[in-house]
């Protein structure tokens, strides 16, 4: 079924649904109409705003079933990763909010407690829901509360280690926890690994569920030898299943298992969920779904089933925005060029080969790219293994997702001084995906790792150069981080100071305003903020007459010695970074000046240590006062306090 094939729904039924309570009275026929209306709604809205279309088209019946069988918010619903919670939002009174989905002041693209008491997990990092669920179910059991926790987790999220830590604990309880495995066989791309193969094996044996229905129909509803029909059927099922179908690994863990069921068959979904609810204990409901179901352009999109497109043409599914040269593309091209020269260079992705650009390397050297699933911790330590065996791994992840692998980077990689390069895409403020997607922590969190170097290229030319330098480092790990979106215009240096020793990398002088030995302001502009620094310098020099120098350190960690020497020649140092201020580059430079007894005041501009709501990157930076106009005003004010008034 797809939007164009389906009779165009008029949305009347959907508009009558003001909350989950309205679902319970609907007939089976009305439910299938409602499902079609929800799909039309999703395509119509997300085609205008962009967002997670494929995942949400795939969970319409599952989400309807959750709200029909359980009672949210008394029963608690958890969505792993949360990108597939749009249907839940539609059913819990937020249809009107979709016109501003993922936009400032509009609906979050993930569950939001501020939006609704039906929502809980706001973190968009995968593989966390089952741990939350275990904790919540334990709390309700401790208080003797008769309520279920229902967690939806995708097959991709299940490749994350935390899920198995949670399942190990959940299996040891008798708590009321229903886990819906939404098995569409994909993360972005097809899900990898033995778990995925196991789920596929289970998927291939739907027969026993159908046999169960057959036996149920033939026996009719009459109790047999005094036993309720279901117990007899269950015994029959067990016999058939053991004969024709493998036991699921979930059952091997001691968990009850229901499925696999057709996750788009509303009746089957609700039957399975009622059965699971009736167990009153931990149970897996294995639902087989299709990502993008019901909208042909998504179903047929081989890349990622329109996982998270920007605005698109609802009729064709084609993206509306013309592709621009992205940081990711520059990285991908240079990585392939390096790999052509360096057979020891290999790539690792955590289920995001296309979004991180590693797919380009996989197309050229398929045997040298490893997709480890949504498993960033494993990515880091398996990279350590690759390096111990003499290779140079390049681990490409979004900056925010490396947070969870801090211990692995610190002790498994850096303590062993292993040559692993972590390429962090989407570093800094990203925007529509909100605070758990902002890549603002890496320079602070990983800045404390002994022996690890961090580079933040300012444009395509320095990305290429600094990537080459990073993969040339053999005595420890390196991080290369760059922001989301279109790559900044090239910003050539006037000259480089230092770097000849091949250690610090030196400092690029990007702009110099004014003359004289005693200079007023040194602006240290990190990464893509180099352009901002150059713009600010021009304003401050022109409007206040200060002498200003703008520099871009080739490595932002450790702080280059040349930066300390340059600071000594200025009256004020200002750092600009697309990362949290606490423990960021500003703090590191201030410490380096203190350690060198360079007594020059320093002011650091960066992202305040807080949770910043979603919006566009430009809006959020403007809200934070990180614009050329705001920064120029601040720099002028700070300079006025330390630069002696001049007689003009
Ligand atoms: C820790 C972490 N790594 C990577 C991502 C990026 N990501 C978002 S959704 C997704 C795929 C999720 O697949 P699955 O759990 O199967 O859900 P589906 O989209 O198929 O419904 C990934 C890798 C993430 N959100 N969290
Ligand atoms: C949910 C998730 O982690 C990703 O799908 C995220 O939305 C990626 O965003 P971009 O690739 O658009 O930066
Ligand atoms: Mg999936």
XYZ file of C-alpha atoms and ligand atoms in Angstrom:
688
model
C 0.000 0.000 0.000
C 1.391 3.455 -0.643
C 0.140 6.969 -0.589
C -0.292 7.243 -4.338
C -1.952 3.806 -4.612
C -4.166 4.274 -1.647
C -7.463 6.090 -2.015
C -6.543 9.537 -0.783
C -7.613 9.593 2.824
C -9.396 12.630 4.046
C -7.848 12.552 7.503
C -11.268 12.724 9.121
C -10.673 9.803 11.428
C -7.280 11.072 12.456
C -8.628 14.494 13.231
C -11.119 12.843 15.582
C -8.277 11.286 17.582
C -7.447 13.748 20.334
C -5.743 11.211 22.562
C -5.132 7.505 23.065
C -8.547 7.037 24.656
C -10.146 7.701 21.276
C -8.397 4.692 19.781
C -9.963 2.040 21.938
C -13.414 2.393 20.464
C -12.323 2.088 16.817
C -13.212 -0.989 14.790
C -10.669 -3.052 12.875
C -11.699 -1.419 9.613
C -11.414 2.021 11.153
C -7.955 1.132 12.416
C -6.708 0.371 8.922
C -8.143 3.652 7.669
C -6.518 5.443 10.581
C -3.164 3.831 9.811
C -3.423 5.052 6.216
C -4.352 8.536 7.397
C -1.372 8.600 9.737
C 0.944 7.647 6.889
C -0.512 10.371 4.696
C -0.074 12.797 7.573
C 3.559 11.792 8.088
C 4.428 12.167 4.403
C 2.594 15.475 4.103
C 4.218 17.013 7.165
C 7.741 15.582 7.010
C 8.015 16.383 3.302
C 7.829 20.035 4.321
C 9.957 20.037 7.477
C 12.325 17.143 6.961
C 12.746 14.537 9.667
C 12.689 10.830 10.364
C 10.198 9.571 7.802
C 11.227 5.961 7.176
C 11.413 4.898 10.816
C 8.001 6.395 11.642
C 6.215 4.945 8.621
C 7.422 1.584 9.891
C 5.906 1.795 13.379
C 2.347 2.968 12.725
C 0.595 -0.292 13.630
C 2.993 -0.995 16.497
C 2.379 2.394 18.065
C -1.369 2.135 17.544
C -1.248 -1.282 19.161
C 0.710 0.030 22.147
C -1.883 2.714 22.779
C -4.797 0.310 22.292
C -3.509 -2.438 24.559
C -1.775 -0.407 27.251
C -2.700 2.810 29.022
C -0.110 5.528 28.589
C 0.941 7.476 30.611
C 0.117 5.112 33.482
C 1.876 2.378 31.522
C 5.141 3.941 30.485
C 6.229 3.984 26.805
C 9.931 4.170 25.958
C 11.257 4.635 22.430
C 14.875 3.678 21.889
C 16.721 6.479 20.034
C 13.353 8.236 19.923
C 13.440 9.105 16.237
C 10.430 6.831 15.686
C 8.113 8.575 18.175
C 6.227 10.753 15.687
C 3.218 8.389 15.597
C 3.172 8.411 19.398
C 3.138 12.212 19.270
C 0.337 12.219 16.685
C -1.748 9.972 18.949
C -1.077 11.992 22.087
C -2.550 15.294 21.019
C 0.333 16.891 19.115
C -0.803 16.711 15.481
C -0.842 20.507 15.267
C 2.826 20.714 16.239
C 4.128 18.970 13.148
C 4.206 22.125 11.039
C 7.164 23.241 13.167
C 8.736 19.820 13.656
C 12.393 20.092 14.749
C 12.215 23.885 14.386
C 12.781 26.522 17.048
C 9.740 26.683 19.304
C 8.212 23.656 17.566
C 7.956 19.954 18.295
C 11.149 18.137 19.125
C 12.046 15.322 16.759
C 12.341 13.088 19.822
C 10.199 12.487 22.900
C 10.042 15.564 25.110
C 8.811 15.616 28.698
C 8.128 19.308 28.272
C 5.690 18.489 25.445
C 3.755 15.674 27.074
C 3.541 13.421 30.122
C 3.346 10.550 27.646
C 7.022 11.155 26.853
C 10.067 10.058 28.808
C 13.433 9.424 27.116
C 14.741 12.588 25.428
C 18.183 11.226 24.655
C 18.482 10.405 20.946
C 21.465 8.133 21.493
C 20.610 4.545 20.634
C 20.513 1.453 22.866
C 19.485 3.104 26.119
C 15.748 2.304 26.357
C 16.059 -1.170 27.861
C 18.240 0.107 30.684
C 15.728 2.830 31.464
C 12.997 0.189 31.238
C 14.761 -2.157 33.636
C 15.132 0.601 36.169
C 11.551 1.810 35.875
C 10.072 -1.693 36.048
C 12.115 -2.381 39.175
C 10.803 0.796 40.772
C 7.175 -0.078 40.030
C 7.700 -3.614 41.327
C 9.329 -2.276 44.476
C 6.298 -0.078 45.099
C 3.882 -2.817 44.098
C 2.430 -0.665 41.338
C 0.375 -2.538 38.746
C 1.699 -0.883 35.598
C 3.688 -1.968 32.580
C 6.788 -0.528 31.002
C 6.673 -0.922 27.227
C 9.918 -0.303 25.348
C 10.231 -0.182 21.579
C 13.731 -0.950 20.380
C 14.931 -1.223 16.797
C 17.061 -4.046 15.423
C 19.812 -1.489 14.886
C 19.688 -0.235 18.460
C 19.842 -3.875 19.570
C 23.373 -4.030 18.159
C 24.396 -1.650 20.942
C 26.000 -3.256 23.950
C 23.857 -1.528 26.565
C 20.836 -3.451 25.282
C 22.493 -6.728 26.250
C 23.584 -5.433 29.613
C 19.947 -4.508 30.189
C 18.525 -7.795 28.866
C 20.861 -9.712 31.135
C 19.341 -7.891 34.101
C 15.752 -7.875 32.852
C 15.827 -11.655 32.348
C 16.573 -12.050 36.046
C 13.401 -10.223 37.059
C 9.699 -10.958 36.973
C 8.810 -7.345 36.324
C 6.087 -6.147 33.987
C 8.196 -5.189 31.025
C 7.195 -5.615 27.399
C 9.981 -5.161 24.887
C 8.858 -4.618 21.309
C 11.702 -5.460 18.969
C 10.943 -3.427 15.860
C 12.797 -5.576 13.369
C 12.943 -3.907 9.965
C 16.358 -5.346 9.265
C 17.942 -1.910 8.964
C 19.711 0.795 10.819
C 20.348 3.290 8.044
C 21.615 0.478 5.863
C 20.867 -3.204 6.509
C 21.784 -4.053 10.088
C 24.969 -6.055 10.399
C 26.184 -8.908 12.529
C 25.244 -12.164 14.096
C 22.279 -10.687 15.957
C 20.802 -9.459 12.719
C 21.311 -12.893 11.203
C 19.610 -14.461 14.194
C 16.617 -12.154 13.899
C 16.465 -13.026 10.208
C 16.408 -16.707 11.087
C 13.519 -16.096 13.417
C 11.797 -13.985 10.777
C 12.045 -16.843 8.340
C 10.012 -19.042 10.625
C 6.737 -17.219 10.901
C 5.076 -20.495 10.261
C 4.536 -21.510 13.825
C 2.616 -18.351 14.538
C 0.403 -19.132 11.559
C 0.147 -22.764 12.639
C -0.840 -21.545 16.070
C -3.624 -19.481 14.539
C -4.647 -22.472 12.420
C -4.840 -24.775 15.441
C -6.667 -22.070 17.377
C -9.246 -21.755 14.601
C -9.697 -25.513 14.253
C -10.065 -26.065 18.006
C -12.449 -23.200 18.292
C -12.958 -21.474 21.614
C -14.128 -24.518 23.582
C -11.857 -25.498 26.498
C -10.122 -28.811 25.946
C -9.898 -31.329 28.800
C -10.552 -28.502 31.176
C -7.500 -26.513 30.103
C -7.973 -23.077 28.584
C -7.493 -23.234 24.854
C -4.456 -21.023 24.999
C -2.463 -23.358 27.215
C -3.194 -26.227 24.862
C -2.270 -24.073 21.916
C 0.874 -22.993 23.656
C 1.848 -26.599 24.149
C 1.123 -27.282 20.511
C 3.069 -24.199 19.536
C 6.014 -25.258 21.635
C 5.968 -28.649 19.980
C 5.692 -27.214 16.488
C 8.116 -24.437 17.134
C 10.757 -26.709 18.558
C 10.246 -28.947 15.595
C 10.342 -26.307 12.897
C 11.802 -23.153 14.397
C 14.916 -22.341 16.450
C 14.567 -21.073 19.972
C 15.257 -17.355 20.042
C 18.318 -16.142 21.892
C 15.940 -14.122 24.019
C 14.426 -17.340 25.286
C 17.912 -18.703 25.822
C 18.335 -15.758 28.188
C 15.182 -16.817 30.001
C 12.911 -14.192 28.501
C 9.469 -15.017 27.177
C 9.267 -14.487 23.450
C 6.240 -13.766 21.302
C 6.656 -13.720 17.541
C 7.781 -13.074 15.040
C 4.605 -11.259 14.091
C 3.751 -9.135 11.116
C 4.264 -5.661 12.540
C 1.878 -4.165 9.984
C -1.014 -6.515 10.776
C -2.949 -4.520 13.343
C -4.864 -7.497 14.684
C -1.719 -9.616 15.005
C 0.052 -6.759 16.751
C -2.715 -6.309 19.265
C -3.075 -10.036 19.869
C 0.626 -10.303 20.549
C 0.679 -7.264 22.810
C -2.317 -8.518 24.785
C -0.619 -11.864 25.162
C 2.573 -10.154 26.281
C 0.663 -7.966 28.718
C -1.004 -11.036 30.156
C 2.335 -12.580 31.050
C 2.831 -9.838 33.640
C 6.558 -10.388 33.360
C 9.441 -9.536 31.024
C 8.623 -10.528 27.452
C 9.933 -9.847 23.990
C 7.470 -9.173 21.181
C 9.376 -9.617 17.943
C 7.629 -7.570 15.256
C 8.769 -7.714 11.663
C 8.239 -4.380 9.948
C 9.378 -2.547 6.842
C 11.164 0.782 7.155
C 9.209 3.309 5.121
C 6.189 1.006 4.893
C 3.284 2.364 2.895
C 5.181 5.055 0.992
C 6.850 3.675 -2.089
C 9.679 6.243 -2.401
C 10.746 5.305 1.137
C 10.235 1.574 0.691
C 12.307 1.650 -2.483
C 15.061 3.965 -1.213
C 17.976 1.552 -1.073
C 20.267 3.949 0.794
C 18.285 4.289 3.995
C 14.524 4.089 3.294
C 14.323 7.876 3.684
C 15.605 7.526 7.238
C 15.986 11.231 7.897
C 15.576 13.301 4.735
C 15.442 17.038 4.456
C 12.364 18.549 2.829
C 11.247 16.509 -0.179
C 8.619 16.285 -2.926
C 5.809 14.232 -1.404
C 4.850 12.795 -4.776
C 8.299 11.539 -5.726
C 10.290 11.440 -2.487
C 13.029 13.487 -4.172
C 14.915 15.908 -1.935
C 14.136 19.557 -2.614
C 17.464 21.047 -1.502
C 20.294 20.921 -4.023
C 23.300 19.081 -2.548
C 26.133 21.400 -1.498
C 29.759 20.517 -0.812
C 29.609 19.116 2.673
C 32.452 18.653 5.130
C 31.605 14.948 5.011
C 32.228 14.738 1.299
C 35.620 16.433 1.565
C 36.606 13.975 4.277
C 35.378 10.990 2.292
C 37.287 11.963 -0.850
C 40.535 12.590 1.041
C 40.205 9.379 3.020
C 39.938 7.372 -0.192
C 42.978 9.166 -1.601
C 44.949 8.384 1.550
C 43.767 4.775 1.597
C 44.903 4.369 -2.006
C 48.396 5.296 -0.834
C 48.310 3.619 2.565
C 47.241 -0.036 2.637
C 47.438 0.076 6.453
C 44.581 2.605 6.628
C 41.175 1.015 7.317
C 37.790 2.510 8.152
C 35.255 1.810 10.893
C 31.653 2.965 11.042
C 29.019 2.499 13.736
C 26.102 1.753 11.403
C 26.452 5.104 9.674
C 28.624 4.469 6.630
C 26.802 6.898 4.317
C 26.169 9.737 6.816
C 29.849 9.750 7.833
C 31.280 9.285 4.337
C 33.010 5.995 5.136
C 30.773 4.360 2.520
C 32.935 5.971 -0.153
C 35.948 4.084 1.168
C 33.864 0.902 1.352
C 32.950 1.239 -2.319
C 36.644 1.547 -3.260
C 38.126 -0.874 -0.710
C 35.262 -2.996 0.665
C 37.626 -5.319 2.501
C 39.036 -2.389 4.495
C 35.859 -1.004 6.024
C 34.133 -2.463 9.074
C 30.563 -1.664 10.096
C 30.356 -2.629 13.776
C 26.692 -1.759 14.268
C 25.548 0.955 16.670
C 28.462 0.116 18.931
C 30.814 3.059 19.327
C 32.567 1.576 22.342
C 33.326 -1.557 20.380
C 34.347 0.622 17.444
C 37.009 2.315 19.585
C 38.446 -0.792 21.170
C 38.282 -2.921 18.036
C 40.186 -0.044 16.426
C 42.740 -0.441 19.192
C 42.948 -4.104 18.188
C 43.444 -3.211 14.552
C 46.190 -0.777 15.553
C 47.872 -3.338 17.804
C 47.982 -5.550 14.733
C 49.756 -2.871 12.720
C 46.962 -1.039 10.922
C 45.856 2.565 11.179
C 42.088 2.650 11.725
C 40.007 5.714 10.959
C 36.861 5.624 13.113
C 34.204 7.905 11.635
C 31.342 8.777 13.971
C 29.259 11.806 14.808
C 30.981 13.797 17.539
C 28.160 13.326 20.019
C 28.255 9.553 19.700
C 31.905 9.239 20.693
C 31.019 10.500 24.169
C 29.982 6.983 25.193
C 33.401 5.590 24.249
C 35.460 7.850 26.485
C 36.941 5.010 28.556
C 37.793 3.048 25.453
C 39.568 6.029 23.875
C 41.345 6.859 27.142
C 42.576 3.450 28.258
C 42.204 1.026 25.365
C 43.631 3.400 22.776
C 45.542 6.345 24.271
C 47.143 4.573 27.226
C 48.604 2.136 24.736
C 49.671 5.050 22.533
C 47.928 3.476 19.555
C 47.629 5.169 16.158
C 43.854 5.471 15.817
C 42.238 8.476 14.133
C 38.719 9.422 15.208
C 36.948 11.605 12.660
C 34.075 13.425 14.319
C 31.448 14.722 11.943
C 28.627 16.987 13.161
C 30.972 18.498 15.752
C 29.606 21.597 17.463
C 26.058 22.855 17.468
C 24.082 20.902 14.878
C 20.513 22.149 15.276
C 17.319 20.206 14.463
C 18.190 17.108 16.463
C 18.490 19.035 19.687
C 20.814 18.863 22.684
C 21.640 15.136 22.702
C 22.928 15.508 19.143
C 25.095 18.591 19.691
C 28.718 17.596 19.196
C 29.930 20.130 21.746
C 31.642 17.893 24.301
C 34.570 16.309 22.450
C 37.216 19.034 22.913
C 36.467 19.126 26.637
C 35.923 15.429 27.272
C 38.769 14.115 25.122
C 40.972 17.130 25.751
C 42.071 15.517 29.014
C 43.323 12.319 27.337
C 47.116 12.158 27.634
C 48.861 11.929 24.272
C 45.699 12.478 22.236
C 45.784 15.305 19.690
C 42.758 17.177 18.472
C 42.565 19.046 15.164
C 39.692 21.254 14.055
C 40.127 22.128 10.373
C 38.758 25.498 9.280
C 38.017 24.664 5.642
C 38.362 21.967 3.002
C 42.055 22.599 2.412
C 42.946 22.269 6.086
C 40.647 19.277 6.467
C 42.605 17.454 3.789
C 45.939 18.545 5.240
C 45.075 17.832 8.859
C 43.548 14.453 8.017
C 46.812 13.480 6.379
C 48.735 14.726 9.397
C 46.440 12.816 11.734
C 46.815 9.476 9.982
C 50.563 10.083 9.900
C 50.734 10.208 13.698
C 51.985 6.848 14.857
C 52.554 7.386 18.593
C 49.016 7.955 19.766
C 45.411 8.712 18.861
C 44.155 11.751 17.016
C 40.775 13.398 16.670
C 39.725 15.447 13.673
C 36.446 17.286 14.165
C 34.303 19.343 11.832
C 30.737 20.712 11.863
C 27.574 19.728 10.049
C 26.528 21.225 6.744
C 28.273 22.925 3.859
C 32.007 23.263 4.073
C 33.380 26.736 4.766
C 35.097 28.671 1.983
C 38.873 28.203 1.955
C 40.628 30.615 4.290
C 44.327 30.602 3.414
C 46.861 31.565 6.076
C 49.020 34.655 5.715
C 51.809 32.537 7.126
C 52.486 29.783 9.638
C 54.371 30.309 12.852
C 56.346 27.313 14.048
C 55.396 23.735 13.335
C 58.765 22.887 11.855
C 59.391 20.467 14.722
C 56.576 18.305 13.405
C 55.143 18.136 16.896
C 53.010 21.177 17.652
C 51.958 21.741 14.075
C 52.387 25.450 14.580
C 49.838 28.224 14.304
C 48.378 29.742 11.147
C 48.185 33.529 11.094
C 44.888 34.282 9.348
C 44.646 38.052 9.761
C 46.654 40.942 11.196
C 45.251 44.413 11.694
C 47.301 47.370 12.910
C 51.055 47.511 13.465
C 53.564 47.853 16.257
C 55.295 45.376 18.526
C 52.736 45.677 21.354
C 49.621 44.227 19.871
C 46.178 44.523 21.407
C 44.084 41.433 20.780
C 44.938 37.853 19.837
C 41.894 35.936 18.604
C 42.306 32.136 18.658
C 39.598 30.965 16.252
C 39.043 27.194 16.351
C 37.851 25.212 13.337
C 35.013 26.645 11.293
C 34.925 29.600 13.712
C 38.066 30.868 11.934
C 35.838 32.805 9.557
C 34.020 34.303 12.511
C 37.334 35.322 14.040
C 38.506 37.022 10.858
C 35.212 38.888 10.561
C 35.339 40.018 14.187
C 38.928 41.205 13.842
C 38.084 43.353 10.847
C 35.178 44.942 12.724
C 37.135 45.625 15.918
C 40.123 47.029 14.029
C 38.011 49.233 11.792
C 35.605 50.469 14.466
C 37.914 50.794 17.476
C 41.347 50.939 15.910
C 42.715 48.026 17.896
C 45.570 45.937 16.532
C 44.208 42.427 16.183
C 45.765 39.119 15.196
C 43.672 36.083 14.262
C 45.208 32.623 14.494
C 44.145 29.044 13.862
C 46.180 26.435 15.812
C 46.906 23.371 13.682
C 46.278 21.188 16.734
C 43.885 22.586 19.320
C 45.058 20.000 21.812
C 47.685 20.018 23.119
C 47.961 23.822 23.017
C 50.805 24.717 20.600
C 53.811 26.376 22.230
C 53.693 29.014 19.491
C 50.318 30.137 20.820
C 51.832 30.887 24.205
C 54.583 32.943 22.587
C 52.057 34.884 20.518
C 49.913 35.554 23.608
C 52.956 37.089 25.281
C 52.966 39.748 22.512
C 49.313 40.772 23.031
C 47.327 42.544 25.743
C 44.259 40.287 25.484
C 43.569 36.758 24.257
C 40.100 35.761 23.046
C 39.300 32.143 22.138
C 36.397 31.126 19.912
C 35.247 27.495 19.857
C 32.199 25.539 18.706
C 32.181 23.480 21.868
C 31.343 23.814 25.543
C 33.457 26.358 27.385
C 33.994 24.192 30.445
C 37.273 22.419 29.829
C 37.328 23.587 26.249
C 40.108 25.156 24.219
C 39.743 28.440 26.074
C 40.357 26.759 29.401
C 43.273 24.812 27.936
C 44.924 27.949 26.533
C 44.387 29.778 29.829
C 46.092 26.918 31.641
C 48.980 26.907 29.158
C 49.463 30.650 29.750
C 49.384 30.160 33.511
C 51.875 27.303 33.315
C 54.179 29.519 31.202
C 53.607 32.441 33.574
C 52.274 34.546 30.729
C 50.085 37.018 32.542
C 47.724 38.068 29.748
C 43.962 38.210 30.332
C 41.968 35.657 28.368
C 38.265 35.598 27.529
C 36.730 32.430 26.104
C 33.706 32.384 23.816
C 31.977 29.068 23.305
C 28.848 27.082 24.057
C 27.594 27.528 27.619
C 27.487 24.306 29.599
C 23.746 23.752 29.365
C 20.987 21.993 27.380
C 20.171 24.140 24.386
C 16.828 23.533 22.666
C 16.659 22.512 19.020
C 16.536 25.045 16.193
C 18.787 25.832 13.265
C 22.530 26.055 13.905
C 22.465 29.753 13.017
C 19.551 30.465 15.355
C 21.184 28.694 18.270
C 24.552 30.391 17.773
C 22.759 33.725 17.572
C 20.858 32.933 20.769
C 24.231 32.228 22.391
C 25.658 35.537 21.210
C 28.119 33.786 18.924
C 27.754 36.045 15.893
C 30.276 38.445 14.387
C 28.350 41.450 15.650
C 27.952 40.163 19.186
C 31.510 38.892 19.469
C 32.953 42.115 18.050
C 31.021 44.069 20.621
C 32.307 41.819 23.412
C 35.913 41.921 22.202
C 35.829 45.706 21.961
C 34.465 45.966 25.486
C 37.105 43.614 26.877
C 39.888 45.336 24.967
C 38.832 48.735 26.230
C 39.614 47.572 29.751
C 43.172 46.448 29.022
C 44.383 48.580 26.104
C 45.603 52.031 27.145
C 43.533 54.811 25.646
C 45.357 56.245 22.649
C 45.624 59.905 21.798
C 44.357 60.091 18.256
C 24.770 5.943 19.912
C 24.148 6.287 18.587
N 24.844 6.037 17.461
C 24.327 6.361 16.259
C 23.082 6.948 16.173
C 22.531 7.382 14.816
N 21.302 6.669 14.493
C 20.116 7.227 14.591
S 18.888 6.218 14.173
C 19.993 4.991 13.744
C 19.519 3.683 13.203
C 18.608 3.030 14.193
O 18.215 1.758 13.688
P 17.071 0.986 14.451
O 17.334 0.982 15.889
O 16.934 -0.325 13.778
O 15.766 1.877 14.226
P 14.980 2.114 12.849
O 15.488 3.438 12.315
O 15.267 0.972 11.946
O 13.538 2.193 13.242
C 21.272 5.396 14.001
C 22.488 4.580 13.743
C 22.396 7.197 17.379
N 21.176 7.800 17.366
N 22.928 6.843 18.546
C 18.533 9.965 15.035
C 19.922 10.122 14.583
O 20.854 9.987 15.322
C 20.231 10.522 13.229
O 19.336 9.992 12.357
C 20.306 12.026 13.147
O 19.046 12.573 12.931
C 21.271 12.376 12.039
O 21.178 13.672 11.706
P 21.943 14.259 10.416
O 22.590 13.130 9.687
O 20.871 14.920 9.628
O 22.962 15.195 10.982
Mg 15.848 -1.000 12.231
